[in-house]
XYZ file of C-alpha atoms in Angstrom:
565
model
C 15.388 -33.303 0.758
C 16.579 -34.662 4.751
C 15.598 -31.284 6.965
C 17.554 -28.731 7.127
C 17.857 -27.349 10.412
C 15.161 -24.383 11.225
C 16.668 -21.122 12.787
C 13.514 -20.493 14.901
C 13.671 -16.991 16.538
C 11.361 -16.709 19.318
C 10.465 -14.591 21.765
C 12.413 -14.961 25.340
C 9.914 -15.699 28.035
C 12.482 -14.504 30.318
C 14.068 -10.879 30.667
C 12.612 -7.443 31.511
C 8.964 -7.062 30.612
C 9.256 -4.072 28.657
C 12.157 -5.491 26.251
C 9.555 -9.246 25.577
C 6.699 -6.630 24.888
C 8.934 -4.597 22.588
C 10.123 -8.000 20.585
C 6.432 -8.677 20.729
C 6.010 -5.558 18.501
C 8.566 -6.175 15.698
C 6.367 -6.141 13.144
C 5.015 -3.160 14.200
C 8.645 -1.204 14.167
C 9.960 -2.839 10.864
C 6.583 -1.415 9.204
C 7.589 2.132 10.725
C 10.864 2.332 9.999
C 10.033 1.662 6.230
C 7.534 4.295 5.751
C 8.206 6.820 3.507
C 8.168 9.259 5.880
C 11.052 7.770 7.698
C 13.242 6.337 4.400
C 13.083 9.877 3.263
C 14.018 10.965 6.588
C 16.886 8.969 6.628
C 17.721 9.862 2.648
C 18.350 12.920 3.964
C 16.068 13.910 1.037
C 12.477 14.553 2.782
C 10.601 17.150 1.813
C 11.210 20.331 3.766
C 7.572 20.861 4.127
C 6.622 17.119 5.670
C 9.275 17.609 8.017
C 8.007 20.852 9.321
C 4.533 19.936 9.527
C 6.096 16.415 11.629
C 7.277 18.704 14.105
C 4.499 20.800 14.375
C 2.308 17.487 15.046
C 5.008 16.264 17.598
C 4.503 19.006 19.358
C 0.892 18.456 20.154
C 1.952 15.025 21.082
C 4.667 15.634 23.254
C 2.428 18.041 25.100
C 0.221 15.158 25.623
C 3.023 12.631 26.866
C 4.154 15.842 29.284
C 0.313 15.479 30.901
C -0.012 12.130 30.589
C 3.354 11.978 33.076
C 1.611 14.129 34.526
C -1.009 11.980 35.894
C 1.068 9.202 36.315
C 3.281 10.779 38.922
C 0.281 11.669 40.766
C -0.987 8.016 40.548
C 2.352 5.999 41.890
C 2.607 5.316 45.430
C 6.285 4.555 44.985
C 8.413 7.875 46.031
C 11.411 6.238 43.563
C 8.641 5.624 40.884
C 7.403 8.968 41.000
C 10.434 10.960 41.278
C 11.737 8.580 37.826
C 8.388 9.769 36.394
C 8.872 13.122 37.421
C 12.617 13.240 35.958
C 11.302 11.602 32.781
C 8.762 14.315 32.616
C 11.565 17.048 32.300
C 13.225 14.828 29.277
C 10.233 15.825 27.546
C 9.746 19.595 28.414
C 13.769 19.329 27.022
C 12.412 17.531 24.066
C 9.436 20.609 23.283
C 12.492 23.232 23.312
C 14.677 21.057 21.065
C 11.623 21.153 18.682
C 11.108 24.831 19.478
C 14.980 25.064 17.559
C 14.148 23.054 15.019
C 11.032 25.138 14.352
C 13.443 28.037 14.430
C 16.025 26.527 12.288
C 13.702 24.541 9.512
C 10.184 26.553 9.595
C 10.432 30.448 7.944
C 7.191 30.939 9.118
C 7.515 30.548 12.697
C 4.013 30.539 15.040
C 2.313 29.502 11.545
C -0.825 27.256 13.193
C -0.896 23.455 11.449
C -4.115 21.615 12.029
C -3.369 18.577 14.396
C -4.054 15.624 12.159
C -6.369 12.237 13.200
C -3.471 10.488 13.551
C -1.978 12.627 16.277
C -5.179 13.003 17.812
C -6.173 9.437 17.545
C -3.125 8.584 19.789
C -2.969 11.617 22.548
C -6.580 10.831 23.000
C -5.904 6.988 23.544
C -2.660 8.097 25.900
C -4.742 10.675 27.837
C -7.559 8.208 28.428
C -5.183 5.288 29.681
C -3.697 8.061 31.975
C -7.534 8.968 33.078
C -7.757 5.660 34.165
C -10.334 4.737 31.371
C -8.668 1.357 30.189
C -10.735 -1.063 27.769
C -10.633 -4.217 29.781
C -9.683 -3.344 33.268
C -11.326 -4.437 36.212
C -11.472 -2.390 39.893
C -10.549 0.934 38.467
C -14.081 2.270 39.504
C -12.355 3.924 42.362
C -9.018 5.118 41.163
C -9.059 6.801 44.610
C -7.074 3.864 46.743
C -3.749 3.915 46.557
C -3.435 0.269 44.731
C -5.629 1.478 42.120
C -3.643 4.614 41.665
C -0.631 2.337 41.034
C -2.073 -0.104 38.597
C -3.251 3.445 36.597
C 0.529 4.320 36.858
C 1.666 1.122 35.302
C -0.994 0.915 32.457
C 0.358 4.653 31.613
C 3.710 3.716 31.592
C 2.324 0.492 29.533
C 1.166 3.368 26.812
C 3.937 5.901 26.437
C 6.709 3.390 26.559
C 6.664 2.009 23.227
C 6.839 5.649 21.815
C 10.083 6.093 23.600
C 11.585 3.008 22.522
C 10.540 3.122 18.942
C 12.211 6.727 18.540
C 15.362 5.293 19.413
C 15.329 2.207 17.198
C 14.282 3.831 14.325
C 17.353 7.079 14.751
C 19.613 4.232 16.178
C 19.086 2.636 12.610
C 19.484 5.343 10.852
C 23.004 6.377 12.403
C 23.971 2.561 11.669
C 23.243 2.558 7.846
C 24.871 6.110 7.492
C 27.758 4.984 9.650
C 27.879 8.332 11.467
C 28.790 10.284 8.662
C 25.712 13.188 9.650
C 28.326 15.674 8.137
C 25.965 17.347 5.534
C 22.757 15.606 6.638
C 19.824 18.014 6.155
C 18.220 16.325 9.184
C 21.528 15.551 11.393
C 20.332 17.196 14.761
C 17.169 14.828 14.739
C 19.226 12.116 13.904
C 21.719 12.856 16.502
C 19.303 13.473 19.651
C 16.769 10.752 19.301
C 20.113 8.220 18.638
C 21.808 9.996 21.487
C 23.150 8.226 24.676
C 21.294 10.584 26.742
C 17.548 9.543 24.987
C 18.707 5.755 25.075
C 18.753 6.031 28.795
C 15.622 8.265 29.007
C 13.758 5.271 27.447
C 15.687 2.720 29.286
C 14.579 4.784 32.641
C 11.212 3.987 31.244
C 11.463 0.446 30.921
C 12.895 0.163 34.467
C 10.032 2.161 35.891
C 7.662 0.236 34.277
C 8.796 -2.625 35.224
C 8.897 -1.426 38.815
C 4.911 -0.575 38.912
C 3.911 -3.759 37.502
C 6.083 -6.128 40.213
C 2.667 -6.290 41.928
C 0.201 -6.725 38.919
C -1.451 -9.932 38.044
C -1.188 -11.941 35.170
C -4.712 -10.611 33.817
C -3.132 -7.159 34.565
C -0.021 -7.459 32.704
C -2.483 -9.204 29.500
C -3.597 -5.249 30.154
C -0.623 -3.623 29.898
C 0.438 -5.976 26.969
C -2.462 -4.974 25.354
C -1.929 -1.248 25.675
C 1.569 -1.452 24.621
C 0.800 -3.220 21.287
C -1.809 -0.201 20.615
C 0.873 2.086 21.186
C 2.786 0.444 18.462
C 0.117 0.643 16.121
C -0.727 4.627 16.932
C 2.640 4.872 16.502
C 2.754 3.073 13.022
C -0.204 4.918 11.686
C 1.013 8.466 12.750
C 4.633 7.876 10.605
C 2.298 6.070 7.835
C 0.051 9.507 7.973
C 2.999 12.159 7.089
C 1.462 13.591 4.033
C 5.011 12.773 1.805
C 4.035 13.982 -1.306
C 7.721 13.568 -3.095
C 8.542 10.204 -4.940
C 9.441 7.617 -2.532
C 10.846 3.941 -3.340
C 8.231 2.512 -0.965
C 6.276 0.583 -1.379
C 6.836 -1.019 -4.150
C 3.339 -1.154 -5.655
C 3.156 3.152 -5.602
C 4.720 2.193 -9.126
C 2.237 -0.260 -10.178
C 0.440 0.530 -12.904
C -1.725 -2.452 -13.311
C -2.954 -2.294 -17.239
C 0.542 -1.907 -18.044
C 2.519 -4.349 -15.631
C 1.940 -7.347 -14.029
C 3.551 -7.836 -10.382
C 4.493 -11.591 -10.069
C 5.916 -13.019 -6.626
C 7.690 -16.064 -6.115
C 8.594 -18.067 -2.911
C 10.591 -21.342 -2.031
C 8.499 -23.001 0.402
C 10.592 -25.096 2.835
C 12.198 -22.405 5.446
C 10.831 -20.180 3.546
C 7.351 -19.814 4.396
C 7.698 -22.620 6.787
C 9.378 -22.908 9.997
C 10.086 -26.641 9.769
C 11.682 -28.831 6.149
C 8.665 -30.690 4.722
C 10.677 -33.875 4.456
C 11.211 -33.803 7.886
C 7.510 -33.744 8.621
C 6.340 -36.526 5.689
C 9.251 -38.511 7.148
C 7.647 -38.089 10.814
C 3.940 -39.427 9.074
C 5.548 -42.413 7.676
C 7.436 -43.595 11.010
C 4.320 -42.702 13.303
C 1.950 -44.764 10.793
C 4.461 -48.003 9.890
C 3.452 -50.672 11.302
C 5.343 -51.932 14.533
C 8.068 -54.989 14.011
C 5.760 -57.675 15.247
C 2.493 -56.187 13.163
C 1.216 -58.496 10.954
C 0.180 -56.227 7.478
C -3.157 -57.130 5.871
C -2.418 -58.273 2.209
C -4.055 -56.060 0.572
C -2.310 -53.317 1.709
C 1.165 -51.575 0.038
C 3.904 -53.752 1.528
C 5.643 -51.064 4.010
C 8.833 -50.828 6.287
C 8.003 -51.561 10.365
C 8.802 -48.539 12.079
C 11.915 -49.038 13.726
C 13.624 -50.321 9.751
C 11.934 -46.954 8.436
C 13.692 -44.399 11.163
C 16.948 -46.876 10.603
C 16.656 -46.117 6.407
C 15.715 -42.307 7.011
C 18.554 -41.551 9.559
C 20.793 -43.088 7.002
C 19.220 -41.417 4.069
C 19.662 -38.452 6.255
C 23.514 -38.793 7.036
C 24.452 -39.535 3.477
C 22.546 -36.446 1.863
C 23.983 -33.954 4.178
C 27.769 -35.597 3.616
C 27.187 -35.613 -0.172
C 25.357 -32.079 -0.341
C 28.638 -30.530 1.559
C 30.887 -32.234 -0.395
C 28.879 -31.299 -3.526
C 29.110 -27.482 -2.246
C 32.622 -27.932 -1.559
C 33.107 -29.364 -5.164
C 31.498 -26.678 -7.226
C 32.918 -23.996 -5.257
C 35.704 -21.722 -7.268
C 39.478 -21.676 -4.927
C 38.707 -17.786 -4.672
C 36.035 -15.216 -5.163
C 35.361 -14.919 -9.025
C 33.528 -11.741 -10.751
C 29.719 -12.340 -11.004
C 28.943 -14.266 -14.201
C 25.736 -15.895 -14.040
C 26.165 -19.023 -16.433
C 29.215 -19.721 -14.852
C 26.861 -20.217 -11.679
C 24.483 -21.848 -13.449
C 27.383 -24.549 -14.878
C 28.335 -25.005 -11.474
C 24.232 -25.552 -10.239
C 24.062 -28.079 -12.807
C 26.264 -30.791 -10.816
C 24.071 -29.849 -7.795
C 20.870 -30.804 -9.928
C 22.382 -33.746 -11.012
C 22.844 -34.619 -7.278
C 19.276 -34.167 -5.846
C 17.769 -36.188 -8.760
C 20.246 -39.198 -7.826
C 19.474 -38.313 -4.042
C 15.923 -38.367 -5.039
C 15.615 -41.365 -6.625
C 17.436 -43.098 -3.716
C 14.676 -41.727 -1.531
C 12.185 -43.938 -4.307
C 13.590 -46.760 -4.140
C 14.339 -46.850 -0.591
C 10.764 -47.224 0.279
C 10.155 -44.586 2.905
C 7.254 -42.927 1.175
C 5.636 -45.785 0.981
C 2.321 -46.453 2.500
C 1.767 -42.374 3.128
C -2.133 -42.031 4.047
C -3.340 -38.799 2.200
C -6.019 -37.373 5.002
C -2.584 -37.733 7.788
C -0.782 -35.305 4.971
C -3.216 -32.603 4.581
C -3.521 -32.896 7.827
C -0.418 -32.001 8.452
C -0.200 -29.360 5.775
C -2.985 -27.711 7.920
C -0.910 -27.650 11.081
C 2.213 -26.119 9.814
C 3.705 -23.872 11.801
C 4.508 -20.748 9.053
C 7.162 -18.159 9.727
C 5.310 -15.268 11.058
C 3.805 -12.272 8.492
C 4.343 -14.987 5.476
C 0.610 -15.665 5.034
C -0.263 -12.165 5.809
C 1.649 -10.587 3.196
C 0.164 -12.850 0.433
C -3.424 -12.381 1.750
C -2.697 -8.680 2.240
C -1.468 -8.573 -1.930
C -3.766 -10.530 -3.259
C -6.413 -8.568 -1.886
C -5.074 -5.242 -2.977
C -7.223 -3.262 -5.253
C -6.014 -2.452 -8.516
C -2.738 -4.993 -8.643
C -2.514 -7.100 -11.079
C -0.639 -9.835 -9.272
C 0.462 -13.259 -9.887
C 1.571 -15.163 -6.903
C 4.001 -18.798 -7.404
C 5.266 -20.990 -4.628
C 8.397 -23.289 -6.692
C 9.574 -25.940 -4.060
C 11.712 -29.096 -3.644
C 8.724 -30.545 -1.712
C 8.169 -34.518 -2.832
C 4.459 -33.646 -2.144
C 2.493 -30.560 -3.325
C -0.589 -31.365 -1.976
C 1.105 -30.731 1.730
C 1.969 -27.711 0.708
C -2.058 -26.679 -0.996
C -3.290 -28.226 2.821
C -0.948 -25.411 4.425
C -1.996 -22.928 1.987
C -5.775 -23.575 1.977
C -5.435 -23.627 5.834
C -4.508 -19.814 5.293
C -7.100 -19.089 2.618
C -4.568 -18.263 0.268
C -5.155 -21.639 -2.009
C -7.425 -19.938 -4.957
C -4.806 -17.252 -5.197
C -1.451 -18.849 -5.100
C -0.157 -21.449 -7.725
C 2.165 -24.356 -6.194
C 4.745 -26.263 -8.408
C 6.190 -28.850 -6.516
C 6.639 -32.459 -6.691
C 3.972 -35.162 -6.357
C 3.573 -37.993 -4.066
C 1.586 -40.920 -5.982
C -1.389 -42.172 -4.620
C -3.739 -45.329 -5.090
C -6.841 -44.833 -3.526
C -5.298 -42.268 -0.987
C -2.264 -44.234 -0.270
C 1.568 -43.549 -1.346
C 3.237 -45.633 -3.496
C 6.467 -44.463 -2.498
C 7.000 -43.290 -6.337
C 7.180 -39.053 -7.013
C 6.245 -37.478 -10.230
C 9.260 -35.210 -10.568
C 8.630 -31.361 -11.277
C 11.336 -29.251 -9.345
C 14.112 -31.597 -8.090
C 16.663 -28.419 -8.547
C 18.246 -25.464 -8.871
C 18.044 -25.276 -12.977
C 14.868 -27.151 -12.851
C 13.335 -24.357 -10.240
C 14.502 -21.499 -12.568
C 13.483 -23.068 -15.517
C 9.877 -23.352 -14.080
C 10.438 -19.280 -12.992
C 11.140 -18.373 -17.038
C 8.469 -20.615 -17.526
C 5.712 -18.841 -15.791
C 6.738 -14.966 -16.764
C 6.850 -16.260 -20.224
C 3.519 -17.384 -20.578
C 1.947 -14.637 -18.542
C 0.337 -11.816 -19.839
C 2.520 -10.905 -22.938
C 0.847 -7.229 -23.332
C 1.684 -6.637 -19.818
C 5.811 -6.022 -18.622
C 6.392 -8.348 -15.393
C 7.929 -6.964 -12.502
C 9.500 -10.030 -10.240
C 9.975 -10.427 -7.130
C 12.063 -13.869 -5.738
C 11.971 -15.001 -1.877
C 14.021 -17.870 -0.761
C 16.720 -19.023 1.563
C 18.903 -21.629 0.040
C 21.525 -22.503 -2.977
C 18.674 -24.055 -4.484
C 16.805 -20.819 -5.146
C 20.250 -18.876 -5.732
C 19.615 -18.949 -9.907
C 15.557 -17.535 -9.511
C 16.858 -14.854 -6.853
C 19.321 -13.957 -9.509
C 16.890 -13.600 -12.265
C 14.018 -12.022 -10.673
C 14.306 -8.314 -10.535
C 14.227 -8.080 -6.909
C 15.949 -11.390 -5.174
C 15.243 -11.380 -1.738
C 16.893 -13.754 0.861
C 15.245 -14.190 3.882
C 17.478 -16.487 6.805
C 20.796 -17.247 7.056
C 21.964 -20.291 4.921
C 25.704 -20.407 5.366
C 26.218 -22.647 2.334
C 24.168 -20.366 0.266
C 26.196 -17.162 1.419
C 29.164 -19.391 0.765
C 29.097 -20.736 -2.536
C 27.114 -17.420 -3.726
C 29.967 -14.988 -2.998
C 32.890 -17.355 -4.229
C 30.904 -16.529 -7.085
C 30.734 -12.805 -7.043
C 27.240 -12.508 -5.642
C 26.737 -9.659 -2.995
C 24.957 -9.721 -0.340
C 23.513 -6.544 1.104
C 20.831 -5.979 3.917
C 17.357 -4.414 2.546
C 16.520 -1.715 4.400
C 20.038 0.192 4.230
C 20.062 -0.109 0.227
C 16.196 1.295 0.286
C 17.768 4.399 2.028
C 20.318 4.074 -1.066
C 18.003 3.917 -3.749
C 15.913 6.722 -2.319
C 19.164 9.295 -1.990
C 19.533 8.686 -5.770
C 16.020 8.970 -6.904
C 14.684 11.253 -9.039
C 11.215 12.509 -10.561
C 12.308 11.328 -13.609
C 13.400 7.676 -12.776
C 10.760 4.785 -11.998
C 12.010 1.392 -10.189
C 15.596 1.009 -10.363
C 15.392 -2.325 -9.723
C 16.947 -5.133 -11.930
C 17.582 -8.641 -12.214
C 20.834 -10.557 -12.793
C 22.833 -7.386 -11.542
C 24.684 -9.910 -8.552
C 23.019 -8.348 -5.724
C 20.710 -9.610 -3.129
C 18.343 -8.278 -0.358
C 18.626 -9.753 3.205
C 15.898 -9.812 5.516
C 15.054 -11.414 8.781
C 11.138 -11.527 8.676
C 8.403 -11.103 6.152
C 7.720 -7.785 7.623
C 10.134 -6.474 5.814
C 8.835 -7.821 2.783
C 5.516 -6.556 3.381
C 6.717 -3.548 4.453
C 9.069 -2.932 0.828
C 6.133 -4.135 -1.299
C 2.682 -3.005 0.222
C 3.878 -0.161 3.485
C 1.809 -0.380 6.084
């Protein structure tokens, strides 16, 4: 239907370097935190053994960082730089005698040898080698001798080890948040505690500011450098929590469960601000009042009769006003006086005056005309350009890839034109893998005429299509759902699906959903949930029409539930 408005988070082009470079690298940190490693970790329930042999590998890296600070020191010209770096040092010869207690406290074996694993190697050998001065890309630093050199080494150093600091603190500042300080009987409360402590916040603030400092001077190639560096941090990082050898059952990922002759793993998505960034209709609207035909054009006869191009923004920006007005008041309508227990076919009652609302909406868009006249090569055009929320296309290349998943992956959308959203999907690669049902613009020879056949117009039509598909899907095999979407219109499929996931932050939806007993809860705190209360003997405890749904903010996290990193 009319756009929606897009919540488009971007990155600031403005602020301190280190804090762009670190929003740069959120995909990086949502992966990390949802390791099993570190959901275990924050369970409380890790295995004593992976913790102990995580020390024992920090160790070796610390150790590393301590050199690596090391060499920086000795590379800054700047007395305030190198006395920070010198100060920061001593944070981490701190840090090696905290682990020396919790060696003591947590290891019974105490000066027992573990081997250093590639992981840990893999990034001391990267940090040591930046702090060396042997950078991949960097020009000049054949004599690391003069003192400008020396300073750029400093900065690309810093540019390495930063990230480290910063992710530490995310992921125990997390973890405090989601067990809302109660540490009281938390096997692992002192690591908690430190690495969320005011005390390491400002270590790795000191960081940023000294980073910061030695790259005033550097050029814009230079900073691409230290960019650069900083992202390979993250992913060293990211692979050494994804390499903890956690050998108990874990809730993540998802597809640890999947057993694929037995169960079938079938994904669904809304499209519109859901994969995209932008409302379809908003874009095919654009098409038709760029192409129209200017007031004083004279249209060949032959051709569909079409609006000029100043009637056909008029008719939209009414068509426009009027949905939004009615769709509120529609919302408003529907809505119970106070928050009612979850009962799902009392939602679904209430959906079906909604559906009844985008047909008649629809069919005003019909016969208004506005479609008319659409040129098929502009749309898949279009469809190809797309701008698609970030990690979307990733995760559905990454799964349908996968060996050994047996995976069926759906798109269900409002769209009036499917074959936009099969251009933006074939742009990606994805097309042979992922099944659109959507609406359908009718062409004669390649041009709209304005009519739609009608597929999804609606909530009940959308989750009729959903049973639809797991119904006639493998019937020897049990399906295992998974629902994505970000409006009322999806609210009945996220409800169905075993694991309804809501990704943005539609206030109507959020509305009308929790007058109606729905609950809301953000994903990563109830994985930490579900992993305190799992056992060897339970398998996914995961279900569909139980009133809950998952929050996210980016497809990371999805990615990160269903495949890890």
């Amino acid at each position: 239907m009319p756009p929606r408005m897009a919540m488009i988070s971007q990155v600031d082009s403005e602020g301190p370097l280190a804090r762009r470079l670190w929003n740069k690298c959120r995909r990086q940190s949502i992966l990390s935190i949802y390791t099993p490693f570190c959901v275990s970790l924050a369970a409380g329930n890790l295995n004593i053994d992976t913790f102990r042999n995580y020390i024992h590998q920090d160790v070796h890296f610390l150790k590393a960082f301590a050199r690596a600070y090391d060499l920086a020191a000795e590379c800054a010209d700047d007395d305030d730089a190198k006395l920070s770096i010198n100060e920061l040092r001593k944070e981490v010869v701190a840090e090696l005698k905290m682990h020396d207690l919790f060696v003591k406290e947590w290891d019974p074996e105490v000066g027992k040898e573990y081997p250093v694993s590639p992981a840990t190697v893999k990034y001391t050998d990267f940090l040591l080698a930046t702090a060396s001065g042997k950078i991949e890309g960097a020009k000049g630093l054949g004599n690391i001798e003069t003192p400008f050199e020396k300073t750029k080494v400093a900065a690309y150093t810093l540019g390495a080890m930063t990230p480290c600091m910063r992710l530490y603190a995310y992921i125990a500042t997390e973890f405090k948040g989601i067990l809302r300080g109660d540490l009281s009987d938390h096997l692992y409360k002192k690591w908690i505690e430190n690495y969320s402590s005011k005390g390491f916040q400002e270590a790795a603030e000191k960081m940023e500011d000294v980073l910061e400092k030695l790259c005033a001077t550097l050029t814009g190639e230079e900073l691409g450098i230290i960019e650069k560096l900083y992202h390979q941090a993250m992913k060293l990082e990211l692979e050494f929590f994804c390499s903890q050898p956690v050998k108990q059952k874990t809730v993540v990922p998802l597809i640890k469960d999947h057993n694929p002759a037995e169960e079938r793993l079938m994904l669904f998505s809304d499209y519109d601000l859901t994969c995209t960034v932008v409302d379809s209709s908003a874009i095919l609207a654009e098409i038709a009042i760029v192409r129209a035909p200017k007031p004083d054009q004279i249209q060949p006869e032959d051709q569909i009769p079409r609006m000029s191009s100043t009637d056909l923004r008029n008719t939209w920006g009414a068509i426009s006003r009027q949905y939004t007005e009615e769709y509120e008041e529609c919302i408003d309508r529907i809505m119970p006086s106070s928050t009612v227990e979850f009962k799902y076919e009392d939602l679904c009652t209430a959906l079906e005056q909604l559906s009844d609302f985008e047909k008649r909406a629809n069919n005003r868009v019909i016969e208004s005309g506005v479609l008319k006249g659409l040129n098929f090569e502009d749309i898949r055009r279009a469809g190809e350009h797309l701008i698609i929320q970030d990690g979307c296309f990733n995760f559905f290349g990454s799964i349908s890839k996968k060996e050994n998943v047996n995976v069926g992956i759906h798109i269900l959308s409002y769209c009036w034109c499917g074959d936009l959203i099969r251009s933006s999907f074939n742009s990606g690669g994805l097309l042979p893998v992922v099944s659109i049902h959507a609406n359908e613009i009718v062409f004669e020879e390649a041009v709209s005429t304005g009519d739609l056949v009608k597929k999804v117009e609606s909530p009940i039509d959308k989750v009729k299509a959903f049973k639809k598909i797991l119904d006639s899907s493998s019937s020897d095999k049990k399906n295992f759902s998974i629902y994505v979407g970000d409006s009322v219109g999806d609210l009945l499929c996220l409800l169905e699906a075993d694991v309804g996931i809501v990704i943005g932050s539609s206030s109507s939806l959020r509305r009308l959903a929790t007058r109606f007993g729905v609950s809301f809860v953000p994903l990563f705190p109830n994985v930490v949930k579900k992993q305190k209360g799992l056992t060897e003997e339970t398998r996914r405890n995961w279900k569909g029409l139980s009133g809950v749904l998952y929050t996210v903010n980016t497809w990371a996290e999805i990615h990160a539930l269903v495949l890890g990193c």
